[in-house]
Structures are given as C-alpha cells and as structure tokens.
Amino acid sequence: DAGVIQSPRHEVTEMGQEVTLRCKPISGHNSLFWYRQTMMRGLELLIYFNNNVPIDDSGMPEDRFSAKMPNASFSTLKIQPSEPRDSAVYFCASSLIGTSSYEQYFGPGTRLTVT
Amino acid sequence: DQQVKQNSPSLSVQEGRISILNCDYTNSMFDYFLWYKKYPAEGPTFLISISSIKDKNEDGRFTVFLNKSAKHLSLHIVPSQPGDSAVYFCAALPYTGANNLFFGTGTRLTVIP
C-alpha cells in the first residue's frame, strides 16, 4: 500500500505566483481532505470531498484558494496569487466513508514557502 | 474559535515515567475522539480513539480517558519511551455520520532518556 502521495514535498515561490499542490489518495478511499498546519491553529481543515464532490469548503481562507477532485485518484489545491502568509505545511488525507473507525490517513505534506 | 483545544504546547517527561496529554472541547455533540501522533517531516498517524459512549480505551502503553461532563479527554502513555517524542494532536468527530474531524493545535512531547 503506497499510502497517500503528495507532491511536491517542498515548494518555494515568490509572492504573486500560482502554486498547485497535488494529492493521490489511497486506492479505494472515497473521502479526501486538505489541511493546513500552522502553529497558531494546528491542523486546520480547508476543504473535503466525498466521492469526488466538495462537501465543505468553509475552511478555505480566501477566494485565492481553490481545490478540485476530477477523479477518485487525484486532487489539487491551488493558490493564486500566493502570499507570504500562505506559508505553511499542507496535508492531504483520505478515508473510507462508513467505517466505524473514522480514521484518516495522511500524506507526508507539502511545505510551502512564499517569499 | 477553536472547538478542540490543547492548552499545553509542550511537555517534557523522563523516560519510564507517565506522559499525560490533555485535550478540551467545546461542543457536547462531538461523538468520537481520536489521537494522532506526528513526527517531523511526516504526516500525522492514527494512534488511538474512543467513542463517546465509553470513558476509557486502552491499547498497549496508550490509554485514552474521556470525561464527557467536563468535555475533556486525556492520553496516557506508560511507560514513556524516547521514541514517543513527537507532536500529538487530538481530534473530534462533530456528529454521528460525519467524516470530517476537528483537530487541536497539538502538544509536543519530549521524552528525556
């Protein structure tokens, strides 16, 4: 089992540039979550999808952030334009709806630095 | 407005002693609770969970206690080992049937050899 795969692992970009983060969930999982980790807020849920459909995007901080899940095996989180305050570690996680454990499996994260 | 709070950002414990990590929540509707462990440069990994109908769940060296009236849960690690040094997050399921989680801000545990 490859686990949740995220790319890139590190991204350094200049303010104003577009950033795209990518995620491949665990095969067979039907829920996908995007989180941002900061010191102040811990793990903050940005958006999640069930069966490729966005369910709750209330955590997306601004219109500069957008996420898509075109199929069950791929999702992107895009920031356009990026700002220094977007610097954080972004995690993708996946899970299987309907199990009793409610466990989410996390990828290794993408460390984003916006200068 | 953080609905799941971990008020201690860090904790240091001597190897072999007990580590107690605390977590408070504000919403009495929260139905299920999980603890995750995170090492540097890795994603969080699931550690242990507890349903709101229980007050204790044990798995080896790890025990989670839930006090619903106080809206408080704690993770006990006995005995603590240097490999337990990590950031620990508690998380809560908002209601039965949901699949999104609310996470706390994390507590960094350092176990001193």
mmCIF file of C-alpha atoms in Angstrom:
data_model
loop_
_atom_site.group_PDB
_atom_site.id
_atom_site.type_symbol
_atom_site.label_atom_id
_atom_site.label_comp_id
_atom_site.label_asym_id
_atom_site.label_seq_id
_atom_site.Cartn_x
_atom_site.Cartn_y
_atom_site.Cartn_z
ATOM 1 C CA ASP A 1 0.000 0.000 0.000
ATOM 2 C CA ALA A 2 1.616 3.255 -1.155
ATOM 3 C CA GLY A 3 -0.324 5.447 1.231
ATOM 4 C CA VAL A 4 -1.397 8.989 0.423
ATOM 5 C CA ILE A 5 1.009 10.612 -2.010
ATOM 6 C CA GLN A 6 1.606 14.353 -2.118
ATOM 7 C CA SER A 7 3.717 16.415 -4.469
ATOM 8 C CA PRO A 8 5.809 18.407 -4.338
ATOM 9 C CA ARG A 9 7.239 17.831 -0.862
ATOM 10 C CA HIS A 10 8.682 21.341 -0.802
ATOM 11 C CA GLU A 11 7.691 24.414 -2.762
ATOM 12 C CA VAL A 12 9.351 27.796 -2.651
ATOM 13 C CA THR A 13 7.746 30.530 -4.681
ATOM 14 C CA GLU A 14 7.543 34.274 -4.903
ATOM 15 C CA MET A 15 4.570 36.296 -3.827
ATOM 16 C CA GLY A 16 2.010 36.596 -6.599
ATOM 17 C CA GLN A 17 2.847 33.301 -8.255
ATOM 18 C CA GLU A 18 0.393 30.455 -8.688
ATOM 19 C CA VAL A 19 1.005 27.352 -6.608
ATOM 20 C CA THR A 20 -0.527 23.935 -7.234
ATOM 21 C CA LEU A 21 -0.330 21.148 -4.688
ATOM 22 C CA ARG A 22 -1.191 17.606 -5.686
ATOM 23 C CA CYS A 23 -2.574 14.603 -3.875
ATOM 24 C CA LYS A 24 -3.219 10.974 -4.711
ATOM 25 C CA PRO A 25 -5.411 9.285 -2.072
ATOM 26 C CA ILE A 26 -5.230 5.673 -1.020
ATOM 27 C CA SER A 27 -6.863 3.477 -3.624
ATOM 28 C CA GLY A 28 -10.433 2.639 -2.646
ATOM 29 C CA HIS A 29 -10.846 5.568 -0.280
ATOM 30 C CA ASN A 30 -13.789 7.827 -1.093
ATOM 31 C CA SER A 31 -13.168 10.851 1.128
ATOM 32 C CA LEU A 32 -10.345 13.326 0.682
ATOM 33 C CA PHE A 33 -9.326 16.173 2.958
ATOM 34 C CA TRP A 34 -6.987 19.148 2.603
ATOM 35 C CA TYR A 35 -5.479 20.578 5.794
ATOM 36 C CA ARG A 36 -3.086 23.378 6.597
ATOM 37 C CA GLN A 37 -0.829 23.187 9.633
ATOM 38 C CA THR A 38 0.164 26.358 11.437
ATOM 39 C CA MET A 39 1.491 26.988 14.915
ATOM 40 C CA MET A 40 -1.483 29.106 15.851
ATOM 41 C CA ARG A 41 -4.317 26.956 14.559
ATOM 42 C CA GLY A 42 -2.834 23.495 14.453
ATOM 43 C CA LEU A 43 -4.366 21.285 11.768
ATOM 44 C CA GLU A 44 -6.959 23.398 10.020
ATOM 45 C CA LEU A 45 -9.406 21.727 7.636
ATOM 46 C CA LEU A 46 -9.602 23.651 4.376
ATOM 47 C CA ILE A 47 -11.967 21.515 2.305
ATOM 48 C CA TYR A 48 -13.107 17.939 1.956
ATOM 49 C CA PHE A 49 -14.644 15.801 -0.748
ATOM 50 C CA ASN A 50 -16.873 12.744 -0.576
ATOM 51 C CA ASN A 51 -16.984 10.659 -3.747
ATOM 52 C CA ASN A 52 -15.182 13.479 -5.605
ATOM 53 C CA VAL A 53 -17.838 16.040 -4.617
ATOM 54 C CA PRO A 54 -16.837 19.015 -2.442
ATOM 55 C CA ILE A 55 -18.824 18.820 0.785
ATOM 56 C CA ASP A 56 -17.495 21.637 2.926
ATOM 57 C CA ASP A 57 -15.146 24.379 1.779
ATOM 58 C CA SER A 58 -15.841 26.753 4.648
ATOM 59 C CA GLY A 59 -12.241 26.424 5.799
ATOM 60 C CA MET A 60 -10.803 27.807 2.575
ATOM 61 C CA PRO A 61 -9.378 31.117 3.745
ATOM 62 C CA GLU A 62 -9.981 33.226 0.659
ATOM 63 C CA ASP A 63 -11.012 33.121 -2.962
ATOM 64 C CA ARG A 64 -7.339 32.810 -3.798
ATOM 65 C CA PHE A 65 -7.649 29.173 -2.718
ATOM 66 C CA SER A 66 -9.393 26.578 -4.852
ATOM 67 C CA ALA A 67 -9.499 22.782 -4.864
ATOM 68 C CA LYS A 68 -10.588 20.196 -7.371
ATOM 69 C CA MET A 69 -11.030 16.464 -7.447
ATOM 70 C CA PRO A 70 -11.553 15.446 -11.071
ATOM 71 C CA ASN A 71 -11.494 11.735 -10.274
ATOM 72 C CA ALA A 72 -11.190 9.329 -7.362
ATOM 73 C CA SER A 73 -7.420 9.154 -7.560
ATOM 74 C CA PHE A 74 -6.360 12.794 -7.835
ATOM 75 C CA SER A 75 -6.916 16.162 -6.213
ATOM 76 C CA THR A 76 -5.295 19.581 -6.446
ATOM 77 C CA LEU A 77 -5.169 22.585 -4.157
ATOM 78 C CA LYS A 78 -4.339 25.800 -5.955
ATOM 79 C CA ILE A 79 -3.358 29.173 -4.549
ATOM 80 C CA GLN A 80 -3.462 32.088 -6.962
ATOM 81 C CA PRO A 81 -1.954 34.542 -6.273
ATOM 82 C CA SER A 82 0.165 33.287 -3.386
ATOM 83 C CA GLU A 83 1.080 35.497 -0.422
ATOM 84 C CA PRO A 84 3.744 35.136 2.302
ATOM 85 C CA ARG A 85 1.057 34.383 4.911
ATOM 86 C CA ASP A 86 0.183 31.230 2.948
ATOM 87 C CA SER A 87 3.500 29.728 4.033
ATOM 88 C CA ALA A 88 2.648 26.541 5.949
ATOM 89 C CA VAL A 89 2.622 22.783 5.644
ATOM 90 C CA TYR A 90 -0.318 21.494 3.642
ATOM 91 C CA PHE A 91 -1.543 17.954 4.227
ATOM 92 C CA CYS A 92 -3.837 15.767 2.220
ATOM 93 C CA ALA A 93 -5.654 12.894 3.917
ATOM 94 C CA SER A 94 -8.054 10.215 2.762
ATOM 95 C CA SER A 95 -10.527 7.879 4.404
ATOM 96 C CA LEU A 96 -13.268 5.387 3.672
ATOM 97 C CA ILE A 97 -16.780 6.560 4.398
ATOM 98 C CA GLY A 98 -18.893 4.246 6.502
ATOM 99 C CA THR A 99 -16.197 2.593 8.564
ATOM 100 C CA SER A 100 -16.541 2.716 12.314
ATOM 101 C CA SER A 101 -13.042 3.994 12.976
ATOM 102 C CA TYR A 102 -13.327 7.421 11.299
ATOM 103 C CA GLU A 103 -9.591 7.212 10.815
ATOM 104 C CA GLN A 104 -7.986 9.480 8.246
ATOM 105 C CA TYR A 105 -4.699 8.598 6.573
ATOM 106 C CA PHE A 106 -2.367 11.496 5.974
ATOM 107 C CA GLY A 107 0.212 12.125 3.320
ATOM 108 C CA PRO A 108 3.693 13.442 4.159
ATOM 109 C CA GLY A 109 2.693 17.039 3.473
ATOM 110 C CA THR A 110 3.920 19.839 1.234
ATOM 111 C CA ARG A 111 5.955 22.566 2.894
ATOM 112 C CA LEU A 112 5.120 25.816 1.096
ATOM 113 C CA THR A 113 7.264 28.899 1.454
ATOM 114 C CA VAL A 114 6.131 32.109 -0.207
ATOM 115 C CA THR A 115 8.747 34.857 -0.247
ATOM 116 C CA ASP B 1 -12.789 29.815 17.571
ATOM 117 C CA GLN B 2 -11.005 26.587 18.266
ATOM 118 C CA GLN B 3 -13.523 23.863 19.159
ATOM 119 C CA VAL B 4 -10.809 21.420 20.188
ATOM 120 C CA LYS B 5 -8.123 22.836 22.441
ATOM 121 C CA GLN B 6 -4.788 21.574 23.614
ATOM 122 C CA ASN B 7 -3.621 24.175 26.071
ATOM 123 C CA SER B 8 -0.151 22.772 26.645
ATOM 124 C CA PRO B 9 2.050 23.378 23.615
ATOM 125 C CA SER B 10 4.826 21.231 25.049
ATOM 126 C CA LEU B 11 5.542 18.592 27.665
ATOM 127 C CA SER B 12 8.804 17.005 28.838
ATOM 128 C CA VAL B 13 8.858 13.677 30.651
ATOM 129 C CA GLN B 14 11.601 11.374 31.878
ATOM 130 C CA GLU B 15 11.895 8.013 30.170
ATOM 131 C CA GLY B 16 9.903 5.350 32.006
ATOM 132 C CA ARG B 17 7.527 7.820 33.611
ATOM 133 C CA ILE B 18 3.924 8.560 32.635
ATOM 134 C CA SER B 19 3.081 11.145 29.981
ATOM 135 C CA ILE B 20 -0.339 12.773 30.214
ATOM 136 C CA LEU B 21 -1.557 14.857 27.302
ATOM 137 C CA ASN B 22 -4.770 16.804 27.702
ATOM 138 C CA CYS B 23 -7.463 17.976 25.345
ATOM 139 C CA ASP B 24 -10.634 20.008 25.889
ATOM 140 C CA TYR B 25 -13.551 20.505 23.557
ATOM 141 C CA THR B 26 -16.447 22.917 23.495
ATOM 142 C CA ASN B 27 -19.206 21.087 21.625
ATOM 143 C CA SER B 28 -21.179 18.498 23.602
ATOM 144 C CA MET B 29 -22.367 16.965 20.329
ATOM 145 C CA PHE B 30 -18.912 15.653 19.497
ATOM 146 C CA ASP B 31 -19.311 11.936 19.124
ATOM 147 C CA TYR B 32 -15.933 10.296 18.654
ATOM 148 C CA PHE B 33 -12.398 11.262 19.519
ATOM 149 C CA LEU B 34 -9.033 10.326 18.097
ATOM 150 C CA TRP B 35 -5.399 10.918 18.928
ATOM 151 C CA TYR B 36 -2.791 11.313 16.219
ATOM 152 C CA LYS B 37 0.979 11.307 16.504
ATOM 153 C CA LYS B 38 3.244 13.316 14.217
ATOM 154 C CA TYR B 39 6.970 13.031 13.679
ATOM 155 C CA PRO B 40 8.913 15.831 11.916
ATOM 156 C CA ALA B 41 8.620 15.846 8.122
ATOM 157 C CA GLU B 42 5.882 13.202 8.229
ATOM 158 C CA GLY B 43 2.097 13.293 8.188
ATOM 159 C CA PRO B 44 0.095 12.572 11.337
ATOM 160 C CA THR B 45 -0.625 8.911 12.014
ATOM 161 C CA PHE B 46 -3.546 7.494 13.934
ATOM 162 C CA LEU B 47 -2.781 6.343 17.461
ATOM 163 C CA ILE B 48 -5.934 5.530 19.409
ATOM 164 C CA SER B 49 -9.599 6.513 19.546
ATOM 165 C CA ILE B 50 -12.601 6.472 21.836
ATOM 166 C CA SER B 51 -16.326 6.603 21.317
ATOM 167 C CA SER B 52 -18.445 8.973 23.362
ATOM 168 C CA ILE B 53 -20.258 6.007 24.900
ATOM 169 C CA LYS B 54 -17.067 4.895 26.629
ATOM 170 C CA ASP B 55 -14.869 6.534 29.219
ATOM 171 C CA LYS B 56 -11.688 4.580 28.621
ATOM 172 C CA ASN B 57 -9.898 2.800 25.817
ATOM 173 C CA GLU B 58 -6.561 1.063 26.173
ATOM 174 C CA ASP B 59 -4.054 -0.132 23.590
ATOM 175 C CA GLY B 60 -0.758 -1.330 24.978
ATOM 176 C CA ARG B 61 1.091 1.572 26.564
ATOM 177 C CA PHE B 62 -1.558 4.049 25.415
ATOM 178 C CA THR B 63 -4.817 4.777 27.215
ATOM 179 C CA VAL B 64 -7.347 7.444 26.388
ATOM 180 C CA PHE B 65 -9.783 8.684 29.016
ATOM 181 C CA LEU B 66 -12.938 10.629 28.249
ATOM 182 C CA ASN B 67 -14.848 12.811 30.724
ATOM 183 C CA LYS B 68 -17.944 13.931 28.865
ATOM 184 C CA SER B 69 -19.317 16.092 31.644
ATOM 185 C CA ALA B 70 -16.076 18.065 31.698
ATOM 186 C CA LYS B 71 -15.663 17.913 27.902
ATOM 187 C CA HIS B 72 -12.160 16.668 28.489
ATOM 188 C CA LEU B 73 -10.048 13.815 27.250
ATOM 189 C CA SER B 74 -6.547 12.751 28.024
ATOM 190 C CA LEU B 75 -3.937 10.430 26.582
ATOM 191 C CA HIS B 76 -1.745 8.494 28.994
ATOM 192 C CA ILE B 77 1.486 6.878 27.847
ATOM 193 C CA VAL B 78 3.033 4.436 30.305
ATOM 194 C CA PRO B 79 5.937 3.903 30.339
ATOM 195 C CA SER B 80 7.146 6.740 28.152
ATOM 196 C CA GLN B 81 9.933 5.957 25.697
ATOM 197 C CA PRO B 82 12.254 8.277 23.739
ATOM 198 C CA GLY B 83 10.569 7.106 20.524
ATOM 199 C CA ASP B 84 7.329 8.622 21.798
ATOM 200 C CA SER B 85 8.808 12.097 21.314
ATOM 201 C CA ALA B 86 6.509 13.688 18.746
ATOM 202 C CA VAL B 87 3.644 16.136 18.382
ATOM 203 C CA TYR B 88 0.296 14.723 19.500
ATOM 204 C CA PHE B 89 -2.989 16.013 18.111
ATOM 205 C CA CYS B 90 -6.422 15.249 19.474
ATOM 206 C CA ALA B 91 -9.342 15.298 17.083
ATOM 207 C CA ALA B 92 -13.117 15.136 17.382
ATOM 208 C CA LEU B 93 -15.881 13.939 15.096
ATOM 209 C CA PRO B 94 -18.655 16.546 15.078
ATOM 210 C CA TYR B 95 -21.567 14.094 14.987
ATOM 211 C CA THR B 96 -22.523 10.523 14.138
ATOM 212 C CA GLY B 97 -22.305 10.019 10.423
ATOM 213 C CA ALA B 98 -19.883 12.864 9.804
ATOM 214 C CA ASN B 99 -16.479 12.088 8.434
ATOM 215 C CA ASN B 100 -14.686 15.383 8.954
ATOM 216 C CA LEU B 101 -12.589 15.933 12.066
ATOM 217 C CA PHE B 102 -11.788 18.963 14.191
ATOM 218 C CA PHE B 103 -8.164 18.969 15.313
ATOM 219 C CA GLY B 104 -6.457 20.661 18.221
ATOM 220 C CA THR B 105 -3.260 22.685 17.971
ATOM 221 C CA GLY B 106 -1.041 19.840 19.158
ATOM 222 C CA THR B 107 1.251 19.161 22.110
ATOM 223 C CA ARG B 108 4.949 18.478 21.566
ATOM 224 C CA LEU B 109 6.068 15.629 23.830
ATOM 225 C CA THR B 110 9.755 15.191 24.600
ATOM 226 C CA VAL B 111 10.789 12.048 26.422
ATOM 227 C CA ILE B 112 14.186 12.503 28.025
ATOM 228 C CA PRO B 113 16.385 9.396 28.136
#
